[in-house]
PDB file of C-alpha atoms in Angstrom:
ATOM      1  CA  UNK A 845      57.894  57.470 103.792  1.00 45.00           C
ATOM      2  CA  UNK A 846      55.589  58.464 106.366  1.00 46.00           C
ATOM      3  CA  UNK A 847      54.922  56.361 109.292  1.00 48.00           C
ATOM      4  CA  UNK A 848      52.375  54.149 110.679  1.00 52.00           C
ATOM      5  CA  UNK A 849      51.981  56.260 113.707  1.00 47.00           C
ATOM      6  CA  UNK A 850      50.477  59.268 110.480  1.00 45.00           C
ATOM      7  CA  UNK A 851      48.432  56.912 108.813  1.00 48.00           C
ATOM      8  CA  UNK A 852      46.938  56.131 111.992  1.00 46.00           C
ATOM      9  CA  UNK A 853      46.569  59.721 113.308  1.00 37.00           C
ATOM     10  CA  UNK A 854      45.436  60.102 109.668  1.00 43.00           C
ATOM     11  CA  UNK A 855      41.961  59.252 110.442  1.00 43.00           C
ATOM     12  CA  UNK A 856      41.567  56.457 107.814  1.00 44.00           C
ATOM     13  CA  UNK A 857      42.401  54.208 110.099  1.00 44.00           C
ATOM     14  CA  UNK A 858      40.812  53.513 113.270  1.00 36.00           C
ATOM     15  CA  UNK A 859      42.936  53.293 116.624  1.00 37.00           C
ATOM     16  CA  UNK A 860      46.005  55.746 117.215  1.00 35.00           C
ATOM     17  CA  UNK A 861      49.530  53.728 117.095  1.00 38.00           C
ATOM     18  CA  UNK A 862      49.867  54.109 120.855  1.00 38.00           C
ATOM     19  CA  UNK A 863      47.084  51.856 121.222  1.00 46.00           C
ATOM     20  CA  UNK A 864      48.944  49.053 118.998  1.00 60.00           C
ATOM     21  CA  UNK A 865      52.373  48.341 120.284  1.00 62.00           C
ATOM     22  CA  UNK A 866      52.198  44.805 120.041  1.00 72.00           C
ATOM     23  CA  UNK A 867      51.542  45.237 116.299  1.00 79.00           C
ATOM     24  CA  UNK A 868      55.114  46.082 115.451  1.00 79.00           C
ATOM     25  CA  UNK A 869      57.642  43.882 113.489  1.00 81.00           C
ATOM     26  CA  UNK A 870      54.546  41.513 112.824  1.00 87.00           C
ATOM     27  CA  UNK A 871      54.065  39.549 109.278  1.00 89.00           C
ATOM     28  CA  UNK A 872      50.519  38.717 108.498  1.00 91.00           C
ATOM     29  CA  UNK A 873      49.041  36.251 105.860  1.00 93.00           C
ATOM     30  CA  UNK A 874      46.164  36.637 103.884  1.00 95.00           C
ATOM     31  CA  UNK A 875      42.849  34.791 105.360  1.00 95.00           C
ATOM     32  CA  UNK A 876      39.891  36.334 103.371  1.00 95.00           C
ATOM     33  CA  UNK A 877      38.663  36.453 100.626  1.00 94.00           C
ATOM     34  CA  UNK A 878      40.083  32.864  99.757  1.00 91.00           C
ATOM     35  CA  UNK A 879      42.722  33.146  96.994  1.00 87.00           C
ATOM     36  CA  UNK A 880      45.572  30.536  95.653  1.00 84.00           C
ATOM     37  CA  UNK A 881      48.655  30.759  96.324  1.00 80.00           C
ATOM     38  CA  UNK A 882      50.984  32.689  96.665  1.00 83.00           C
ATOM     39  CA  UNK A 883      48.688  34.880  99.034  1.00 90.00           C
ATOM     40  CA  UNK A 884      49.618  37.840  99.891  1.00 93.00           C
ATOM     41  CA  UNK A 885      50.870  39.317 103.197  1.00 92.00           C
ATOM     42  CA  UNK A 886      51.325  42.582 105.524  1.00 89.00           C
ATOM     43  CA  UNK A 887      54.367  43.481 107.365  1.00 86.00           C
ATOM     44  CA  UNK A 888      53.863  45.991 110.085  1.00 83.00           C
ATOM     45  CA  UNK A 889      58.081  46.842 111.112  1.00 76.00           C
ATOM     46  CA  UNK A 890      59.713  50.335 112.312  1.00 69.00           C
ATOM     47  CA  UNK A 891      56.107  52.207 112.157  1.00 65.00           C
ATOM     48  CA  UNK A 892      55.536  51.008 108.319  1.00 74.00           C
ATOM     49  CA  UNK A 893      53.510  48.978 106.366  1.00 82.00           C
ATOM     50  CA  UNK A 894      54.545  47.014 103.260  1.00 86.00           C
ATOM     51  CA  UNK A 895      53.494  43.411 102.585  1.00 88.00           C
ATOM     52  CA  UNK A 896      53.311  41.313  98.927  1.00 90.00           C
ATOM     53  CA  UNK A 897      49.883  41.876  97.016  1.00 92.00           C
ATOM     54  CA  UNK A 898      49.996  38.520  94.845  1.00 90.00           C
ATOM     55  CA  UNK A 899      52.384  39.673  92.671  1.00 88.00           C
ATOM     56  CA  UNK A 900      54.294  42.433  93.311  1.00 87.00           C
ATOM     57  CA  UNK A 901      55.458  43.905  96.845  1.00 87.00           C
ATOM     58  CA  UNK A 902      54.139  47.290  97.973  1.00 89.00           C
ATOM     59  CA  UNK A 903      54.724  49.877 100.506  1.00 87.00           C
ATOM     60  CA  UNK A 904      51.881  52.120 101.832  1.00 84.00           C
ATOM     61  CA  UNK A 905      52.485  56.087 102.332  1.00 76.00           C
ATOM     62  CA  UNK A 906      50.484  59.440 102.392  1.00 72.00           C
ATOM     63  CA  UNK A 907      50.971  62.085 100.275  1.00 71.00           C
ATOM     64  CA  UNK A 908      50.730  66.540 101.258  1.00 73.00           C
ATOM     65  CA  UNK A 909      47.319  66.171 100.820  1.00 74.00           C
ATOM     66  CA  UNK A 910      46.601  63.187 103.459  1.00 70.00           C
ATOM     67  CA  UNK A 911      45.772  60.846 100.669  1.00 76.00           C
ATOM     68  CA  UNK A 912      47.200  56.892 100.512  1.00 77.00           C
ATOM     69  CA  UNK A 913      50.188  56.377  98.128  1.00 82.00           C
ATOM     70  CA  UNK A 914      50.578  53.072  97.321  1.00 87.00           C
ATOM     71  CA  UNK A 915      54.246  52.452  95.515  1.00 86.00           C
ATOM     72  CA  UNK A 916      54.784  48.720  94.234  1.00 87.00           C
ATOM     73  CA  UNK A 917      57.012  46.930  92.316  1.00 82.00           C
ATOM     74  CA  UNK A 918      56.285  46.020  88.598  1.00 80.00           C
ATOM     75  CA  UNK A 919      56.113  42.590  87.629  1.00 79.00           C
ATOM     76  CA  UNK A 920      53.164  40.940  85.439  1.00 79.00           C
ATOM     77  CA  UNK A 921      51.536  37.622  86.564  1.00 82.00           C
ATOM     78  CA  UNK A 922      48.649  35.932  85.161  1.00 82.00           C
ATOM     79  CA  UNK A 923      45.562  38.095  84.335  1.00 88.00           C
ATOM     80  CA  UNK A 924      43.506  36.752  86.981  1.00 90.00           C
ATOM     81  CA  UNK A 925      46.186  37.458  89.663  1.00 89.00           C
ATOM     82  CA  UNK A 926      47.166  40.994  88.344  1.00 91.00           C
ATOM     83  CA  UNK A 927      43.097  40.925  89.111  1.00 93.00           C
ATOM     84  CA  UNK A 928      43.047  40.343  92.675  1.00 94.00           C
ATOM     85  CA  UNK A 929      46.324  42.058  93.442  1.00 94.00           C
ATOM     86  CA  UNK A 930      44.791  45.052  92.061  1.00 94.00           C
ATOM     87  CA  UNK A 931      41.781  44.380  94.282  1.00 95.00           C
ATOM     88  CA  UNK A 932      43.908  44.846  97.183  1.00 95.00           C
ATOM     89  CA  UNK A 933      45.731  47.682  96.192  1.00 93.00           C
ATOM     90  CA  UNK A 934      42.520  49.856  95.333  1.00 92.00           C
ATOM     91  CA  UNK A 935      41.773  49.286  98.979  1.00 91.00           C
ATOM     92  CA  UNK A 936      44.806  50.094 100.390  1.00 90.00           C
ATOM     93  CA  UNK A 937      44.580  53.276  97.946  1.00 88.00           C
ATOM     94  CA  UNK A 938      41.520  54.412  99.995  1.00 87.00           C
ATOM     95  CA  UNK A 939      40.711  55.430 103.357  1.00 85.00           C
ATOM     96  CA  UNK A 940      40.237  52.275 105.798  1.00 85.00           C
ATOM     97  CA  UNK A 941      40.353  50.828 109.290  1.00 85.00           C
ATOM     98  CA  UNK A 942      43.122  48.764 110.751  1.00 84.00           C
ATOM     99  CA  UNK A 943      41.123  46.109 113.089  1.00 88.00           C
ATOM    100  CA  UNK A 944      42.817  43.906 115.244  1.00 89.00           C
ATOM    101  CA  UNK A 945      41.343  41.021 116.986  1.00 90.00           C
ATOM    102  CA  UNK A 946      40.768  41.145 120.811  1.00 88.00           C
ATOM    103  CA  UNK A 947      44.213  38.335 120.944  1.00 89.00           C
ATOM    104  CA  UNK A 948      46.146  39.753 118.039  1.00 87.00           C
ATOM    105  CA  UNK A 949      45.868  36.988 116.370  1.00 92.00           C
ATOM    106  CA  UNK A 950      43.814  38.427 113.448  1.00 93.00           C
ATOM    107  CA  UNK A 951      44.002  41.651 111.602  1.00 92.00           C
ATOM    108  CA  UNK A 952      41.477  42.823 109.241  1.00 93.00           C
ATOM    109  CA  UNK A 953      41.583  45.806 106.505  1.00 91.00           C
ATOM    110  CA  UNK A 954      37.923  47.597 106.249  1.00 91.00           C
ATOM    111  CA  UNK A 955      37.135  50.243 103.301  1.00 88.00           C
ATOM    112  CA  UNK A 956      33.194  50.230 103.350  1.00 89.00           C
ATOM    113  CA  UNK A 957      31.732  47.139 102.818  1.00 90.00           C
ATOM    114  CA  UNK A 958      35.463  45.477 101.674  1.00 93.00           C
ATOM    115  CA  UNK A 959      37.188  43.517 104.413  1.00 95.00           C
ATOM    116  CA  UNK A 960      40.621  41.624 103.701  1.00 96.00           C
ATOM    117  CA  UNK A 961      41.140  39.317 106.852  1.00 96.00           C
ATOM    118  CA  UNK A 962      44.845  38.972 107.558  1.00 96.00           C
ATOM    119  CA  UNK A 963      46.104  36.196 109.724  1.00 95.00           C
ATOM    120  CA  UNK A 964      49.454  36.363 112.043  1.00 93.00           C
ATOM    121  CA  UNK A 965      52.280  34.705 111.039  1.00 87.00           C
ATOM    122  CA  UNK A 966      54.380  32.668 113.867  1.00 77.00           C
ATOM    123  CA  UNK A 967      57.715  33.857 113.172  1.00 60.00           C
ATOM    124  CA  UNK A 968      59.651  31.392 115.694  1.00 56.00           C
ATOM    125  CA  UNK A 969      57.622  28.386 113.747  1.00 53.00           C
ATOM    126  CA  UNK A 970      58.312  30.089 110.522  1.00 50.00           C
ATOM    127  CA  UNK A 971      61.825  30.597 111.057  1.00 50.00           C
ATOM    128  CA  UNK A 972      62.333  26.632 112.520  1.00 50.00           C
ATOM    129  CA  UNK A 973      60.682  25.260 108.852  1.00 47.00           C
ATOM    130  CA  UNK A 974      63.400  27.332 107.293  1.00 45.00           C
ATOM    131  CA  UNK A 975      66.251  25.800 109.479  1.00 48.00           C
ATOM    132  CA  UNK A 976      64.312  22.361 109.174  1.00 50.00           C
ATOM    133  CA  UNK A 977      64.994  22.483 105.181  1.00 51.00           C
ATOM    134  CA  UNK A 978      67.274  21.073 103.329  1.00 52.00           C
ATOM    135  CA  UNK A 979      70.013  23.579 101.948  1.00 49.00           C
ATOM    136  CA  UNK A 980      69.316  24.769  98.299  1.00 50.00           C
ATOM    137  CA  UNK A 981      71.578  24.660  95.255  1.00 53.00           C
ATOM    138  CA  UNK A 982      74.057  27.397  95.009  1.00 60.00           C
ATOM    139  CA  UNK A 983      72.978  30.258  93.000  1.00 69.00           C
ATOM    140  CA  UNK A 984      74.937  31.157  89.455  1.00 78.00           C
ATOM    141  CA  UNK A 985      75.093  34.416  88.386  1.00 83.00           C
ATOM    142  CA  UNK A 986      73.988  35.569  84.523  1.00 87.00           C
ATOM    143  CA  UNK A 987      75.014  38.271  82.565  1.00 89.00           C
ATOM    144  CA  UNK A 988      72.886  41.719  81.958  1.00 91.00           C
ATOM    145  CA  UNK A 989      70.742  43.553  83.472  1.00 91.00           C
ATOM    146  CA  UNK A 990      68.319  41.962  85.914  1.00 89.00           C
ATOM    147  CA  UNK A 991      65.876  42.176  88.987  1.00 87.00           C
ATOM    148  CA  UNK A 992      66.208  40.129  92.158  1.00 88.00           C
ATOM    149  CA  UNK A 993      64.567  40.260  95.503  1.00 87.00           C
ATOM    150  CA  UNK A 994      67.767  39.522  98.150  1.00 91.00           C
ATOM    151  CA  UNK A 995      68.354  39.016 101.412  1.00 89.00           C
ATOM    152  CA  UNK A 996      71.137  37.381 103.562  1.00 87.00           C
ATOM    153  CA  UNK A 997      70.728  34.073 105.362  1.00 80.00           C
ATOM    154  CA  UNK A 998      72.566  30.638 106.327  1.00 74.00           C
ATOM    155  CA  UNK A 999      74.203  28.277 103.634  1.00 71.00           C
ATOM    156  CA  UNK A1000      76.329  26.170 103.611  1.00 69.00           C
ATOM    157  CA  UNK A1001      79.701  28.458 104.226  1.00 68.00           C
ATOM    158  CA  UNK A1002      78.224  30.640 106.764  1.00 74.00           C
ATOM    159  CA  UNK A1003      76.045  33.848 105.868  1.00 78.00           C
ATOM    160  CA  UNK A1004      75.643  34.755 102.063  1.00 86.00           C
ATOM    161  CA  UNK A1005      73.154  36.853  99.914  1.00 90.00           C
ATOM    162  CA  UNK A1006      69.782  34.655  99.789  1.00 89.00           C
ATOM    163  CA  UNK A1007      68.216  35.810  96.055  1.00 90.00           C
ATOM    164  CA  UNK A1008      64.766  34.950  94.376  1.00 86.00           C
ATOM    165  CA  UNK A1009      63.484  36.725  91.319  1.00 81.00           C
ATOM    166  CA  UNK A1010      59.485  36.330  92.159  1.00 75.00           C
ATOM    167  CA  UNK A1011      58.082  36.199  95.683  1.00 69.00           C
ATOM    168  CA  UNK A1012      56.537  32.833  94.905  1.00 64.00           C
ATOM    169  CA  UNK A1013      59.710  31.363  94.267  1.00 74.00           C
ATOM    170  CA  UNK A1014      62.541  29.263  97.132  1.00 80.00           C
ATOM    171  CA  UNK A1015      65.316  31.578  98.564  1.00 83.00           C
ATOM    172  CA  UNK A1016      69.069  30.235  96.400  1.00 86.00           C
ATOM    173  CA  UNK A1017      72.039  31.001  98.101  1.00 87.00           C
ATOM    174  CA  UNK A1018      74.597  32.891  96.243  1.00 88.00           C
ATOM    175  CA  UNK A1019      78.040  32.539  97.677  1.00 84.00           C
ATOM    176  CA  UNK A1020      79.553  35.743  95.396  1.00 88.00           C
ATOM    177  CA  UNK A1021      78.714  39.301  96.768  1.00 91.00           C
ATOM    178  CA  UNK A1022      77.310  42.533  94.700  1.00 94.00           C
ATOM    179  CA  UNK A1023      79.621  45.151  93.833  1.00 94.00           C
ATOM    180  CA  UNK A1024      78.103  48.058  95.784  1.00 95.00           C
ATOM    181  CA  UNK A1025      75.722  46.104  97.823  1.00 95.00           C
ATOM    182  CA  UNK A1026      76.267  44.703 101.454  1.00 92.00           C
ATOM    183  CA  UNK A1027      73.062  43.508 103.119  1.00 90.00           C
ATOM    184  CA  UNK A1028      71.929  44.296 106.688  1.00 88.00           C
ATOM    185  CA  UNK A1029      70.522  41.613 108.936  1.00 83.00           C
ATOM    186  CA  UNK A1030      67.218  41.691 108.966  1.00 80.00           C
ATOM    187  CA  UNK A1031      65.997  44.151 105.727  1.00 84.00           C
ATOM    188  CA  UNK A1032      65.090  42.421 102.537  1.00 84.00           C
ATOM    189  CA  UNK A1033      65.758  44.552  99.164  1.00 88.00           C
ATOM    190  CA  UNK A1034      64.621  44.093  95.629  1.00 85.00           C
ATOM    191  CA  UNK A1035      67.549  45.377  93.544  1.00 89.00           C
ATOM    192  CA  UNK A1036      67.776  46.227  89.356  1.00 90.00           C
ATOM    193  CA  UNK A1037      71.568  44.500  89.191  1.00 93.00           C
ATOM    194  CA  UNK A1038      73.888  44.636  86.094  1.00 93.00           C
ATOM    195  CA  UNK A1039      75.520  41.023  85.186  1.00 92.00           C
ATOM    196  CA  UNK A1040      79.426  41.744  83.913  1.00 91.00           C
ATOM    197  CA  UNK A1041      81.146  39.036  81.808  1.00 89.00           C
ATOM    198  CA  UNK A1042      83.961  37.864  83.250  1.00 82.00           C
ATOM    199  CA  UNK A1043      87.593  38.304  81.403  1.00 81.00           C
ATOM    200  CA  UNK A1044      88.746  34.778  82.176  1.00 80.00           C
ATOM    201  CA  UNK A1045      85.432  33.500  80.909  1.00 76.00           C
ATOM    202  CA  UNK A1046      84.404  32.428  84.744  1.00 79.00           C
ATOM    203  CA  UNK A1047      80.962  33.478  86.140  1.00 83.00           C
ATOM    204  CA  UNK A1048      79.805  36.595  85.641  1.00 89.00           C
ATOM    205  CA  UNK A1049      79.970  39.390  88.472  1.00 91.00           C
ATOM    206  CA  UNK A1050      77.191  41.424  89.487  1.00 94.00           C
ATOM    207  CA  UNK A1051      77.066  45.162  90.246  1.00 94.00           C
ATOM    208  CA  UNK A1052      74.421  47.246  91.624  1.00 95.00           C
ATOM    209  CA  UNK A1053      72.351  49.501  89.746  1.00 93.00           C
ATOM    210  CA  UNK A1054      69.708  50.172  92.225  1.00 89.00           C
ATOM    211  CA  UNK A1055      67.781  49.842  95.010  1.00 87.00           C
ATOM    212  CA  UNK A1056      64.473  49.906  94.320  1.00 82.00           C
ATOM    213  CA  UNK A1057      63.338  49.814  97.418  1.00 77.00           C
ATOM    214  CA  UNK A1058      64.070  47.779 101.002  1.00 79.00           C
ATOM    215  CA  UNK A1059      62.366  46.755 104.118  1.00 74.00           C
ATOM    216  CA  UNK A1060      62.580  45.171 107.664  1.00 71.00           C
ATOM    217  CA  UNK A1061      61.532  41.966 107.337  1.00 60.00           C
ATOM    218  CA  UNK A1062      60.464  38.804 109.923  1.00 49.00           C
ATOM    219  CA  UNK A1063      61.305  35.877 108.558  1.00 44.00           C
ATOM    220  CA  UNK A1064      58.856  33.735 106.804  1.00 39.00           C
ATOM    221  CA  UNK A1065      59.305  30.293 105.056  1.00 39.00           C
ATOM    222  CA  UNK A1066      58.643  29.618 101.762  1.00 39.00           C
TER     223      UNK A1066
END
């Protein structure tokens, strides 16, 4: 996927990477326009920009013709979200400026008249609320196919897969692993994973299908 450092040099945005350091491995969280939540958010990490539009997650790319790709996941929520989300993504979709605020504090997305106002997220503060929570109930495993955002995080034994199926949703640890699948610290994936009834009748295991696609992440609490 090409980098932050081309979209930059691209010209649809406005200051060359160089000139942003202290944008990198930064989570943002949607200011303006007002919208309910979930809102969405922007992850600058490893010169590349993906984030959560409402619904769905999305990364940001250029194609051979300098044009914005914007790849997302494909999940349905209700009409008037799939509405805004797709708000976003037309922007994103079209040549803009990346503005940040004289104290970093503030980031805002400019196509035209169209501004989306992002605001930065306090990953220390974010990642204390997590530690501050109580521990969720252990995750069971179904059988067939099926799509789950994952990640890897404290429970109760230690580390162990972290899995949601919708961004909205609270992390639940899973204590089992996935057949083909061993997390890095730090990336969160959204995986197509194949539920296998178990001989004994026990839980189901799960196996890997696919990745559908992966990211550096900064923590953020639910």
């Amino acid at each position: 996927m090409p980098s932050l450092s081309a979209l930059l040099i691209s010209g649809s945005m406005m200051l060359p990477t160089q000139a942003l350091p202290d944008l990198q491995h930064t989570e943002w969280r949607l200011q303006s326009p007002a919208q309910s939540a979930p809102l969405p958010t922007l992850s600058i990490a490893d010169n590349r920009i993906s984030g959560f539009a409402g619904c769905n997650r999305f990364t940001l790319g250029i194609d051979h013709d300098g044009k914005h790709q914007v790849a997302t996941t494909r999940m349905a929520c209700a009409p008037e979200t799939m509405q805004r989300e797709q708000a976003l993504l037309s922007l994103l979709g079209a040549p803009f400026r990346l503005l940040p605020s004289d104290d970093r504090q503030h980031l805002t997305l400019q196509a035209g008249k169209t501004e989306y106002r992002f605001e930065r997220i306090d990953a220390a503060a974010a990642q204390a609320a997590i530690a501050a929570k109580p521990a969720a109930a252990a995750w069971q495993p179904e059988s067939g196919e099926q799509y789950w955002y994952v990640t890897s995080g404290a429970c109760a034994s230690g580390i162990c897969l972290q899995l949601r199926s919708r961004e909205d949703q609270p992390w639940q640890s899973y204590a089992g692993a996935i057949s083909g699948f061993q997390a890095e610290p730090g990336r969160r994936y959204y995986l197509k994973l194949q539920g296998e009834p178990a001989a004994d009748g026990g839980q189901p295991t799960l196996q890997l299908v696919k990745v559908i696609y992966q990211e550096t992440v900064t923590p953020i609490a639910d």
